[in-house]
Amino acid sequence: MPAAAEPSRTVLLLNGPNLNLLGTRDPEQYGTVTLDEVERRVVSLGVELGVEVVCAQSNSEGVMVDRIHAARHWAGVVLNPGAYAHYGIALRDAIDAVEAPVVEVHISNIYAREEFRHTSVTAPVAAGYVAGCGVFGYELALRAVLRRDAERRA
């Protein structure tokens, strides 16, 4: 992961399993916007808001845990944990262990989907939660992370 010049003005945008397939995987559920486009939009919004956004994606829970640990003193983390939201205890513990606010985002409304998706082990330790807003939810989550960070620093 690249080192951030000023941790207090850096946000990690972290996407979990299968999100590398955005734009082609189940477009009726997730749309046709690619992960590259989502990252470009969030980085651009970050520039407008005066923060650096560092983007990462992994299909491995351990790699995601490492990335959250590395961002523990940053302004925050925008996290789409994908399926790990429902059973990723190590990811949950990483979120709970860091001082940086983590805002969880899901493209679809997980409560309008299969019942197994209705339970999140990560949401109870997140500083905020955005779901069902499509890829626009990432932009909302960035704004929420920055608000939570400002509240934390006040």
Short mmCIF file of C-alpha atoms in Angstrom, two decimals:
data_model
loop_
_atom_site.label_atom_id
_atom_site.label_comp_id
_atom_site.label_asym_id
_atom_site.label_seq_id
_atom_site.Cartn_x
_atom_site.Cartn_y
_atom_site.Cartn_z
CA MET A 1 0.00 0.00 0.00
CA PRO A 2 1.38 3.42 -0.86
CA ALA A 3 2.44 5.54 2.08
CA ALA A 4 0.22 8.56 2.57
CA ALA A 5 1.89 11.94 2.84
CA GLU A 6 -0.45 13.18 5.57
CA PRO A 7 -2.40 10.41 7.30
CA SER A 8 -4.98 12.81 8.73
CA ARG A 9 -5.99 13.77 5.19
CA THR A 10 -5.98 10.30 3.64
CA VAL A 11 -8.88 7.87 3.25
CA LEU A 12 -8.66 4.23 2.26
CA LEU A 13 -11.27 3.01 -0.22
CA LEU A 14 -11.26 -0.75 0.27
CA ASN A 15 -13.35 -3.19 -1.74
CA GLY A 16 -13.70 -6.85 -0.90
CA PRO A 17 -14.33 -10.09 -2.73
CA ASN A 18 -15.73 -10.12 -6.25
CA LEU A 19 -15.91 -6.34 -6.47
CA ASN A 20 -13.12 -6.47 -9.04
CA LEU A 21 -15.85 -7.85 -11.34
CA LEU A 22 -18.10 -4.79 -11.04
CA GLY A 23 -19.64 -3.89 -14.36
CA THR A 24 -19.82 -7.48 -15.55
CA ARG A 25 -20.94 -9.50 -12.51
CA ASP A 26 -24.73 -9.53 -12.12
CA PRO A 27 -25.32 -6.12 -13.75
CA GLU A 28 -29.04 -6.24 -12.85
CA GLN A 29 -28.04 -6.20 -9.17
CA TYR A 30 -24.85 -4.12 -9.27
CA GLY A 31 -25.11 -2.08 -12.48
CA THR A 32 -22.58 -1.69 -15.27
CA VAL A 33 -20.16 0.78 -13.68
CA THR A 34 -16.73 -0.79 -13.23
CA LEU A 35 -14.62 -0.69 -10.10
CA ASP A 36 -12.11 1.52 -11.93
CA GLU A 37 -14.87 4.04 -12.56
CA VAL A 38 -16.05 3.90 -8.92
CA GLU A 39 -12.48 4.53 -7.79
CA ARG A 40 -12.07 7.45 -10.22
CA ARG A 41 -15.28 9.04 -8.93
CA VAL A 42 -14.30 8.69 -5.29
CA VAL A 43 -10.74 9.93 -5.89
CA SER A 44 -12.17 12.94 -7.75
CA LEU A 45 -14.57 13.71 -4.91
CA GLY A 46 -11.66 13.35 -2.50
CA VAL A 47 -9.74 16.01 -4.44
CA GLU A 48 -12.78 18.32 -4.19
CA LEU A 49 -12.97 17.68 -0.45
CA GLY A 50 -9.24 18.09 0.11
CA VAL A 51 -8.31 14.49 0.90
CA GLU A 52 -6.23 11.84 -0.80
CA VAL A 53 -8.10 8.60 -1.50
CA VAL A 54 -6.02 5.44 -1.71
CA CYS A 55 -7.85 2.60 -3.48
CA ALA A 56 -7.46 -1.12 -2.91
CA GLN A 57 -9.39 -4.30 -3.63
CA SER A 58 -8.81 -7.83 -2.40
CA ASN A 59 -10.60 -11.14 -2.50
CA SER A 60 -8.67 -12.16 0.65
CA GLU A 61 -9.90 -11.28 4.12
CA GLY A 62 -6.37 -11.31 5.53
CA VAL A 63 -5.17 -8.77 2.97
CA MET A 64 -8.14 -6.57 3.80
CA VAL A 65 -7.32 -6.79 7.52
CA ASP A 66 -3.72 -5.75 6.77
CA ARG A 67 -4.90 -2.76 4.74
CA ILE A 68 -7.24 -1.59 7.51
CA HIS A 69 -4.42 -1.91 10.05
CA ALA A 70 -2.13 0.14 7.80
CA ALA A 71 -4.80 2.88 7.62
CA ARG A 72 -5.49 2.90 11.36
CA HIS A 73 -4.28 6.51 11.83
CA TRP A 74 -5.75 7.85 8.58
CA ALA A 75 -8.85 10.02 8.30
CA GLY A 76 -10.90 6.88 7.71
CA VAL A 77 -11.88 3.93 5.59
CA VAL A 78 -14.69 3.50 3.09
CA LEU A 79 -15.25 -0.24 3.08
CA ASN A 80 -17.32 -2.49 0.88
CA PRO A 81 -16.65 -5.82 2.56
CA GLY A 82 -18.76 -7.76 0.07
CA ALA A 83 -19.69 -11.17 1.41
CA TYR A 84 -17.26 -10.79 4.32
CA ALA A 85 -19.88 -8.51 5.89
CA HIS A 86 -21.86 -11.63 6.72
CA TYR A 87 -19.16 -13.85 8.22
CA GLY A 88 -15.80 -12.03 8.29
CA ILE A 89 -15.03 -12.06 12.00
CA ALA A 90 -11.34 -11.15 11.44
CA LEU A 91 -12.47 -8.18 9.33
CA ARG A 92 -14.94 -7.17 12.04
CA ASP A 93 -12.22 -7.30 14.66
CA ALA A 94 -9.89 -5.20 12.49
CA ILE A 95 -12.57 -2.51 12.10
CA ASP A 96 -13.14 -2.53 15.84
CA ALA A 97 -9.39 -2.32 16.60
CA VAL A 98 -8.52 0.81 14.64
CA GLU A 99 -9.09 4.43 15.58
CA ALA A 100 -9.91 5.50 12.01
CA PRO A 101 -13.66 5.64 11.37
CA VAL A 102 -14.87 2.95 8.97
CA VAL A 103 -18.04 3.50 6.95
CA GLU A 104 -19.43 0.36 5.40
CA VAL A 105 -21.00 0.61 1.95
CA HIS A 106 -23.02 -1.84 -0.12
CA ILE A 107 -24.19 -1.15 -3.66
CA SER A 108 -27.40 -3.12 -3.33
CA ASN A 109 -29.99 -3.02 -0.57
CA ILE A 110 -28.89 -6.17 1.24
CA TYR A 111 -32.16 -6.23 3.19
CA ALA A 112 -34.11 -6.65 -0.06
CA ARG A 113 -32.05 -9.71 -0.97
CA GLU A 114 -31.50 -13.23 0.33
CA GLU A 115 -32.04 -13.64 4.06
CA PHE A 116 -28.43 -14.68 4.75
CA ARG A 117 -27.39 -11.17 3.64
CA HIS A 118 -29.58 -9.51 6.28
CA THR A 119 -27.02 -10.12 9.03
CA SER A 120 -23.79 -8.16 9.07
CA VAL A 121 -21.01 -8.89 11.53
CA THR A 122 -19.12 -5.77 10.43
CA ALA A 123 -21.88 -3.14 10.59
CA PRO A 124 -22.14 -3.07 14.42
CA VAL A 125 -18.54 -1.85 14.71
CA ALA A 126 -18.64 0.53 11.73
CA ALA A 127 -18.94 4.29 12.26
CA GLY A 128 -21.61 4.43 9.56
CA TYR A 129 -23.46 2.35 7.02
CA VAL A 130 -24.70 3.08 3.48
CA ALA A 131 -26.64 0.52 1.43
CA GLY A 132 -28.92 0.41 -1.57
CA CYS A 133 -27.77 3.65 -3.21
CA GLY A 134 -25.90 2.02 -6.06
CA VAL A 135 -22.36 3.15 -6.67
CA PHE A 136 -23.35 6.66 -5.51
CA GLY A 137 -23.21 5.14 -2.03
CA TYR A 138 -19.42 5.30 -2.18
CA GLU A 139 -19.55 9.08 -2.47
CA LEU A 140 -21.97 9.27 0.45
CA ALA A 141 -19.69 7.00 2.46
CA LEU A 142 -16.65 9.22 1.77
CA ARG A 143 -18.55 12.24 3.04
CA ALA A 144 -19.68 10.26 6.11
CA VAL A 145 -16.10 9.13 6.86
CA LEU A 146 -14.90 12.72 6.75
CA ARG A 147 -17.73 13.86 9.03
CA ARG A 148 -16.97 11.08 11.54
CA ASP A 149 -13.26 11.94 11.40
CA ALA A 150 -14.00 15.62 12.07
CA GLU A 151 -16.21 14.65 15.03
CA ARG A 152 -13.48 12.36 16.36
CA ARG A 153 -10.82 15.07 16.13
CA ALA A 154 -13.00 17.82 17.66
#
